[in-house]
Coordinates of C-alpha atoms (C1' of nucleotides) in Angstrom, one line a residue:
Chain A
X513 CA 42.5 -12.8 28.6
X514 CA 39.6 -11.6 26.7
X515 CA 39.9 -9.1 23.9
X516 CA 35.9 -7.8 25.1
X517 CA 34.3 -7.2 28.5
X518 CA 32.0 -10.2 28.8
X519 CA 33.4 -13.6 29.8
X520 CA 30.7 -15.6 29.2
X521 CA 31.5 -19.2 27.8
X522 CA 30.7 -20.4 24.3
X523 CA 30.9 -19.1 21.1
X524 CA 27.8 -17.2 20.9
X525 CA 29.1 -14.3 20.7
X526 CA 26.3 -11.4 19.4
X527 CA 26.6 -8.4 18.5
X528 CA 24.1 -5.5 19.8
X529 CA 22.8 -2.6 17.5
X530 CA 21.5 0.8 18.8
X531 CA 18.4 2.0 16.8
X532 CA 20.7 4.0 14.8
X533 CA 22.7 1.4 13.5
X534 CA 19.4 -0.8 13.3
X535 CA 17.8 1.9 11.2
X536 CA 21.0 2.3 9.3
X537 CA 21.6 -0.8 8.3
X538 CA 17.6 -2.2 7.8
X539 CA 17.0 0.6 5.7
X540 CA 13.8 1.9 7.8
X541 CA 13.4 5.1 9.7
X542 CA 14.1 4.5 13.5
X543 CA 10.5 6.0 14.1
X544 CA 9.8 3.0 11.6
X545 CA 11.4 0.5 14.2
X546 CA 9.8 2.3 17.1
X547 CA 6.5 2.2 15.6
X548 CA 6.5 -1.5 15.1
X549 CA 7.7 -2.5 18.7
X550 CA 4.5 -0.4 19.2
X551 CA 2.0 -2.3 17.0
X552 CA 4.0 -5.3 18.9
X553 CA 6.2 -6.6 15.5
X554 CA 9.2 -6.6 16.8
X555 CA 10.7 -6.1 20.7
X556 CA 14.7 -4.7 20.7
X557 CA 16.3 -8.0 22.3
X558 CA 17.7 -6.0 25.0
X559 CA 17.9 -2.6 26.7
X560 CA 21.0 -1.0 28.4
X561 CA 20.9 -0.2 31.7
X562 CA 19.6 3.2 31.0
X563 CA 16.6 2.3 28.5
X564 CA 18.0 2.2 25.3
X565 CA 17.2 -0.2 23.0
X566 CA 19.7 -3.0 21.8
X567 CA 19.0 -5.1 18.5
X568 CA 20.6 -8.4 17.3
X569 CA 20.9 -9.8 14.1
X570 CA 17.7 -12.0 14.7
X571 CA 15.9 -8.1 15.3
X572 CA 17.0 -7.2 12.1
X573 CA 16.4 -10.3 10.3
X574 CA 12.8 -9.7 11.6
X575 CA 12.8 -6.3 10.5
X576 CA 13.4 -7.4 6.9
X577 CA 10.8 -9.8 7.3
X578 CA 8.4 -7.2 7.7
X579 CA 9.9 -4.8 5.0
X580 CA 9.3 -7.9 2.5
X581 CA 6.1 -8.7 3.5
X582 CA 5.0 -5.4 2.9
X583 CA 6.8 -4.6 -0.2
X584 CA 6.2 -7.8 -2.1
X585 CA 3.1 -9.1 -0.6
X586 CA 1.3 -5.4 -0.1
X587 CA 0.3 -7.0 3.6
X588 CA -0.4 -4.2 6.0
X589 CA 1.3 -4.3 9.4
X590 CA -2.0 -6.0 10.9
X591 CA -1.6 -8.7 8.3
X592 CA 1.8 -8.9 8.9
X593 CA 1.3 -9.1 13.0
X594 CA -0.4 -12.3 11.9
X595 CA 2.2 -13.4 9.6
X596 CA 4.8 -13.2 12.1
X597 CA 3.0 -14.4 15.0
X598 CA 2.9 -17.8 12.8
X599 CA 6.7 -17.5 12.8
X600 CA 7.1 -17.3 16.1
X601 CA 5.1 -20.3 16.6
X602 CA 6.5 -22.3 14.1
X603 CA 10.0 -21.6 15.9
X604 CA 8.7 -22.6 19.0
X605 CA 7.4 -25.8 17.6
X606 CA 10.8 -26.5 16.1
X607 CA 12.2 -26.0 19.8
X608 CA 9.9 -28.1 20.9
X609 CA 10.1 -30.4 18.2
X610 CA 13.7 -30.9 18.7
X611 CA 13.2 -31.3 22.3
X612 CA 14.3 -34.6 24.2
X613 CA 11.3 -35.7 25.9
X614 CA 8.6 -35.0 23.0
X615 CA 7.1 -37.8 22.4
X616 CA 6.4 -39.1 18.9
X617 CA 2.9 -38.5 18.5
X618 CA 3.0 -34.9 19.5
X619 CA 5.7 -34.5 16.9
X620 CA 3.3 -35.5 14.2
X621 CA 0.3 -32.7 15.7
X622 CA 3.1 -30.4 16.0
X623 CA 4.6 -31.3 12.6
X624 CA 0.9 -31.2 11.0
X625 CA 0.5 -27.5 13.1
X626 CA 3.3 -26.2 11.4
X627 CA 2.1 -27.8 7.4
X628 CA -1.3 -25.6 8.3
X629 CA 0.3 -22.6 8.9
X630 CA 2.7 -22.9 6.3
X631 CA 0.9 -24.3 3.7
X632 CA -1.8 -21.2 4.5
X633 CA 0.7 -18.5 3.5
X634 CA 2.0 -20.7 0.5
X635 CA -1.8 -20.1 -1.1
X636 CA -1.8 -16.9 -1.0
X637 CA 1.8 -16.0 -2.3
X638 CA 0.6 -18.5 -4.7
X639 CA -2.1 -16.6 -5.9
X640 CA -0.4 -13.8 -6.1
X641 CA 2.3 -15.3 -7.6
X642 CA -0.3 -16.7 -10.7
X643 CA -2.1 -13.2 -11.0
X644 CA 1.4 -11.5 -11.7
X645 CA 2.2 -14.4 -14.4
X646 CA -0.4 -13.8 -15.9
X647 CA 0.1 -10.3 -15.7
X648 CA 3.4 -10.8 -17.6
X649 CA 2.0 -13.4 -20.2
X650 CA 0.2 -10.7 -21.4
X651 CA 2.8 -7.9 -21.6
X652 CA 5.0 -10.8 -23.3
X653 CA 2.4 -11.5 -25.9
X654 CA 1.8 -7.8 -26.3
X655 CA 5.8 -7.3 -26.7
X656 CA 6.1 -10.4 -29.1
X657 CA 3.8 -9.0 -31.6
X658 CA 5.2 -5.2 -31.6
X659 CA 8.7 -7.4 -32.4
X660 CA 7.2 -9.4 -35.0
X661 CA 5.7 -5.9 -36.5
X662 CA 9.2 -5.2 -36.6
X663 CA 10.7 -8.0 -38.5
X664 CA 8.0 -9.1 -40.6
X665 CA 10.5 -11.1 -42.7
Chain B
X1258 CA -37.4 -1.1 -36.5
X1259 CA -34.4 -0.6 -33.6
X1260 CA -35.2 -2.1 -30.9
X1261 CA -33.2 0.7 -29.0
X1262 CA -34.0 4.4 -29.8
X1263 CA -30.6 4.9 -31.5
X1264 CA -30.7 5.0 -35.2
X1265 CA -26.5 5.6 -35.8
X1266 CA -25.2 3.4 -38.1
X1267 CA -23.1 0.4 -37.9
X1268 CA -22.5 -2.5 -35.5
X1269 CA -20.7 -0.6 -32.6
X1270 CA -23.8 -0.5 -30.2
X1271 CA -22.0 0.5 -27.2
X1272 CA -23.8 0.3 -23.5
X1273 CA -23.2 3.5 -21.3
X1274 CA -23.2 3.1 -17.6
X1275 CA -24.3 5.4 -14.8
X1276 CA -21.5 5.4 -12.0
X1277 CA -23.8 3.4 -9.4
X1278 CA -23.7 0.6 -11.9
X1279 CA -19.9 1.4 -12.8
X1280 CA -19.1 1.0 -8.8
X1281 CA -20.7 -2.4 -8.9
X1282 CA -19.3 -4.3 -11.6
X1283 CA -15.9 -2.7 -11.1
X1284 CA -15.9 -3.5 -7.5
X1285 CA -14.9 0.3 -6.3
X1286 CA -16.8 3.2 -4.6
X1287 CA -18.5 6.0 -6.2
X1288 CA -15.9 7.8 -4.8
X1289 CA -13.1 6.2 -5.8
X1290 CA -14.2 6.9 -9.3
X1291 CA -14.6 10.7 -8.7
X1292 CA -11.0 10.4 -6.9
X1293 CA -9.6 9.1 -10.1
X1294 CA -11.5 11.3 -12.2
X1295 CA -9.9 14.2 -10.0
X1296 CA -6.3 12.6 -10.7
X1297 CA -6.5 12.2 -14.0
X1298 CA -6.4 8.6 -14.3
X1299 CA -9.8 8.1 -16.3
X1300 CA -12.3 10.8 -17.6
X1301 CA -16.5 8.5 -18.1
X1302 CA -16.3 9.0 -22.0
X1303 CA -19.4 11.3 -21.7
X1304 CA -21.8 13.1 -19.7
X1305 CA -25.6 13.4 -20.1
X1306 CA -27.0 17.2 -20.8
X1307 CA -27.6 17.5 -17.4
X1308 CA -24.2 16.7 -16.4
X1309 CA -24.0 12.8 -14.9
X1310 CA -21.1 10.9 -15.7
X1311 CA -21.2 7.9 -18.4
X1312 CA -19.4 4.9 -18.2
X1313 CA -18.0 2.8 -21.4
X1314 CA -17.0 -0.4 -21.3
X1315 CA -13.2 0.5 -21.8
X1316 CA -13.4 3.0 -18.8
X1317 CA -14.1 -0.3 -16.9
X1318 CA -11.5 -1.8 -18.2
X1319 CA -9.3 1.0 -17.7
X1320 CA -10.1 0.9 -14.0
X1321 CA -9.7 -2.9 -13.4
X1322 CA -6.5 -1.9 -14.9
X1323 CA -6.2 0.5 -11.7
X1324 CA -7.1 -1.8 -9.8
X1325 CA -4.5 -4.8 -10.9
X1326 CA -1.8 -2.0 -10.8
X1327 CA -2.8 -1.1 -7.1
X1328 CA -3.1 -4.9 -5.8
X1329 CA -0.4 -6.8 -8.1
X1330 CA 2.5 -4.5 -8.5
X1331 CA 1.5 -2.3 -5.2
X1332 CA 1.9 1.3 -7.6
X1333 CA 0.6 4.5 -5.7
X1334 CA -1.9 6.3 -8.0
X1335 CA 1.3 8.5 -9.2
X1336 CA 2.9 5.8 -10.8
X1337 CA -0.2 4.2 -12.1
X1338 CA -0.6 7.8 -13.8
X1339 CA 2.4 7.2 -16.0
X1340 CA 1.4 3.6 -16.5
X1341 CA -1.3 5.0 -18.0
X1342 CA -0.2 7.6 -20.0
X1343 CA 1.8 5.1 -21.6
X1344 CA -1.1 2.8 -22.3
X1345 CA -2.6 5.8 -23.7
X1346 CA 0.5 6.8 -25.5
X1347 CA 0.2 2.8 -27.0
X1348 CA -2.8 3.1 -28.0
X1349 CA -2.2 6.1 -30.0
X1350 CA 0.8 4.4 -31.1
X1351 CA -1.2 1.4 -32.7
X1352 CA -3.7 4.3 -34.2
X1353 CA -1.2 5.9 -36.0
X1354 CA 0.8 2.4 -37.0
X1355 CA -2.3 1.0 -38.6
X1356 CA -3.2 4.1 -40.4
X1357 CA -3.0 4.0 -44.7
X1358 CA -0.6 7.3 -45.1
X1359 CA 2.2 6.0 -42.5
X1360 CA 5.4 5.4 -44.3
X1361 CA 7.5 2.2 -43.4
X1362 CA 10.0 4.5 -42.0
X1363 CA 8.0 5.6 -39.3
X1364 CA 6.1 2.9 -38.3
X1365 CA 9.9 1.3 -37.6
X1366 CA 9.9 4.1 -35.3
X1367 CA 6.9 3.7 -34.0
X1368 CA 7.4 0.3 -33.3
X1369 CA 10.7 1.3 -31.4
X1370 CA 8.9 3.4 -29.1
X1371 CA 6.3 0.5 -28.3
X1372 CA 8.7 -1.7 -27.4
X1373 CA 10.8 0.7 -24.8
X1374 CA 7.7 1.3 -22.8
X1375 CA 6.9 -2.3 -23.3
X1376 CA 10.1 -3.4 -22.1
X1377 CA 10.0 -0.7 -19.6
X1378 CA 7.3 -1.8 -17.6
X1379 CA 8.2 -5.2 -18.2
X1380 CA 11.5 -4.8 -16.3
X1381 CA 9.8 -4.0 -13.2
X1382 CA 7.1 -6.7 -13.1
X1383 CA 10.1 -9.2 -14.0
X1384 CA 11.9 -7.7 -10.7
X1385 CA 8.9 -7.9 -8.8
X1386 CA 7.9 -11.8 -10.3
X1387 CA 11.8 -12.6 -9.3
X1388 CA 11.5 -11.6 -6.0
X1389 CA 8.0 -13.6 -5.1
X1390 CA 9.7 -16.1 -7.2
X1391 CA 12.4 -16.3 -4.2
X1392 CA 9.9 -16.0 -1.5
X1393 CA 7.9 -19.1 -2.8
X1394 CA 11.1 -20.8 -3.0
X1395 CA 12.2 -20.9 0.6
X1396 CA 8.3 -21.4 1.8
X1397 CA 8.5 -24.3 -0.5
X1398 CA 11.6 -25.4 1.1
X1399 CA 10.4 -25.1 4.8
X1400 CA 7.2 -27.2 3.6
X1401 CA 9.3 -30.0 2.0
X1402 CA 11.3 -30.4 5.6
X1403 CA 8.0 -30.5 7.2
X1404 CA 6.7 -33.2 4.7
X1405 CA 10.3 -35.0 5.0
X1406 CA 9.5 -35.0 9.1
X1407 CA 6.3 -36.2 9.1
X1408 CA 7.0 -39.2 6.5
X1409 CA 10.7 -40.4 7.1
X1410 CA 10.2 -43.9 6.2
Chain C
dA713 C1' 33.5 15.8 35.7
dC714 C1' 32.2 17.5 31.2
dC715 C1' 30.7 17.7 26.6
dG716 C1' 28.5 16.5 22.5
dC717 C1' 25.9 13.2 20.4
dC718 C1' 22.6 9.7 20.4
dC719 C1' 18.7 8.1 22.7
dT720 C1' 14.1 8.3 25.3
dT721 C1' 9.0 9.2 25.6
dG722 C1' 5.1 12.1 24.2
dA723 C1' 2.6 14.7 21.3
dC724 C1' 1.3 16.7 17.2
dG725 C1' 1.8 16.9 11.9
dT726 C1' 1.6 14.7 7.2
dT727 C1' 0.3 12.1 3.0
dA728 C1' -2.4 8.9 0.3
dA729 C1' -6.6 7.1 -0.7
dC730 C1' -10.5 7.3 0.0
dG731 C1' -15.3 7.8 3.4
dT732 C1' -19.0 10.7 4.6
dC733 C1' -22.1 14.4 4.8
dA734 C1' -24.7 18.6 3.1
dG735 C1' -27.4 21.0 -0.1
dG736 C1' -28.9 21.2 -4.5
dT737 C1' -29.9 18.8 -9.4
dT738 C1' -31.2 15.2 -12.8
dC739 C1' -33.5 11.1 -14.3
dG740 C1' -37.1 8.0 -15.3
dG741 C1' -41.4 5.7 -14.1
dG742 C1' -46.4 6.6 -13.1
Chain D
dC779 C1' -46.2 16.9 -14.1
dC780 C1' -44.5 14.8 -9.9
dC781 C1' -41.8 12.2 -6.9
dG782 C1' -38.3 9.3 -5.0
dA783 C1' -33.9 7.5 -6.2
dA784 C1' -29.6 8.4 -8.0
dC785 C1' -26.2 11.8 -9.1
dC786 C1' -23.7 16.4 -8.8
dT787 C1' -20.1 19.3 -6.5
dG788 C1' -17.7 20.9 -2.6
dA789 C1' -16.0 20.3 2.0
dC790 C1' -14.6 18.1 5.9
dG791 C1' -13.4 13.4 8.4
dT792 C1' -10.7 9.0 8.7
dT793 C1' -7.0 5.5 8.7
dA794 C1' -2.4 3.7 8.1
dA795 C1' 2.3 4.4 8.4
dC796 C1' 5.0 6.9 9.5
dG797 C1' 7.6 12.3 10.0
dT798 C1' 8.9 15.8 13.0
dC799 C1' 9.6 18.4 17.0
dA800 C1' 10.3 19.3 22.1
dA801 C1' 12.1 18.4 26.5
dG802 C1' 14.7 15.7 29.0
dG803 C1' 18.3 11.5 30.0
dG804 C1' 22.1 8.2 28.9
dC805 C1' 26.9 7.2 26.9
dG806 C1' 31.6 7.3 25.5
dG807 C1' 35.8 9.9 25.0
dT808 C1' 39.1 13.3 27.3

DNA sequence: ACCGCCCTTGACGTTAACGTCAGGTTCGGG
DNA sequence: CCCGAACCTGACGTTAACGTCAAGGGCGGT
């Protein structure tokens, strides 16, 4: 009755990558993807029988986390171990969170956690974010004047 | 009647630094320095007879320039080379621009050329500003969801 | 059952951007 | 003139983030 091998219920059904397709399709190197389940960034969701590593979508969305990270922030994977451990507990305060019996008050501390930890990575994108304006205000103003050189009149 | 031991003429009274001193208030190593020096990216405008490099003031300002290149836009030495040359290549530009024998015609030109490694450059910041831009967004957004949690009434 | 391809771990190699050390030289204050 | 600090030029060491290679083991199609 089912069109694949696994029968179990609801409609979660997820597909699993090999490292090849992972690579393929994150745009990293497998040895990439090995070498940050070693530094501890990222652990394959599952492995077959046999030991080969199987990746879901939340692997790969994980994956690009770190490529951005890196890329647009210039974190290093240390930085970004810290980055991500924050993610993890911010998603295990939203289970929580969204938990039955939590009561009210430990919603706020966990709500207030998650505001610190947040917040904390908003500063320093924001700084970033205010050196690289000004970094273009100046090559504006610099390309303004060479246009007005041009059309003087 | 000079307080210093130059006797040259004119106003420009310009304050050479030993490399110790140009480590310090640029905020790199010694080495760093010679590394750069090795790669092209700046020469000390002079030397003393015996050989020890001098610092201007616009070599420090060439290598904070390094430096924003390295931290902001996250350039390998390589491509801060060309950044670089192009400065260079602007500078020489506006030399040339301001001097009494260049026609009209050829200031246009000039001017042309300004603006395409202008723009150039600007491209890529723009890109990279775009993308932090995003970044920012979303954070923003999780913090707002936060905020809405913690105050709903 | 077999074959070829993909995967595994382990180990060593590579590149960029310096750090560090050795052995000699220069500078400036007394 | 002398001395200690700072500087010079090699040359080798280091770290991060992988690349690459070797020797075996799993996997899917026939």
């Amino acid at each position: 009755m089912s069109a694949t091998s696994e029968a179990v219920a609801g409609p979660g059904r997820e597909e699993l990558f090999s490292i090849g397709a992972a690579a393929a399709m994150s745009g990293v190197s497998e040895r990439a993807l090995r070498y940050y389940q070693e530094l501890g960034l990222i652990t394959p969701c599952a492995r077959t029988p046999g030991g080969m590593r199987r990746y879901s979508e939340d692997d790969l969305a994980r994956v690009a986390r770190i490529r951005e990270l890196q890329t647009l922030l210039g974190l290093n994977l240390d930085e970004i171990a810290v980055v991500l451990r924050n993610d993890d507990r911010l998603a295990e305060i939203k289970a929580v969170y969204h938990d039955e019996h939590t009561g009210a008050e430990e919603r706020a501390n966990l709500a207030g956690e998650c505001l610190v930890l947040l917040e904390q990575l908003h500063t320093t994108v924001q700084g970033k974010r205010a050196a690289l304006d000004t970094f273009l205000a100046d090559l504006d103003a610099r390309i303004a004047r060479v246009r007005a050189a041009l059309t003087p009149k």
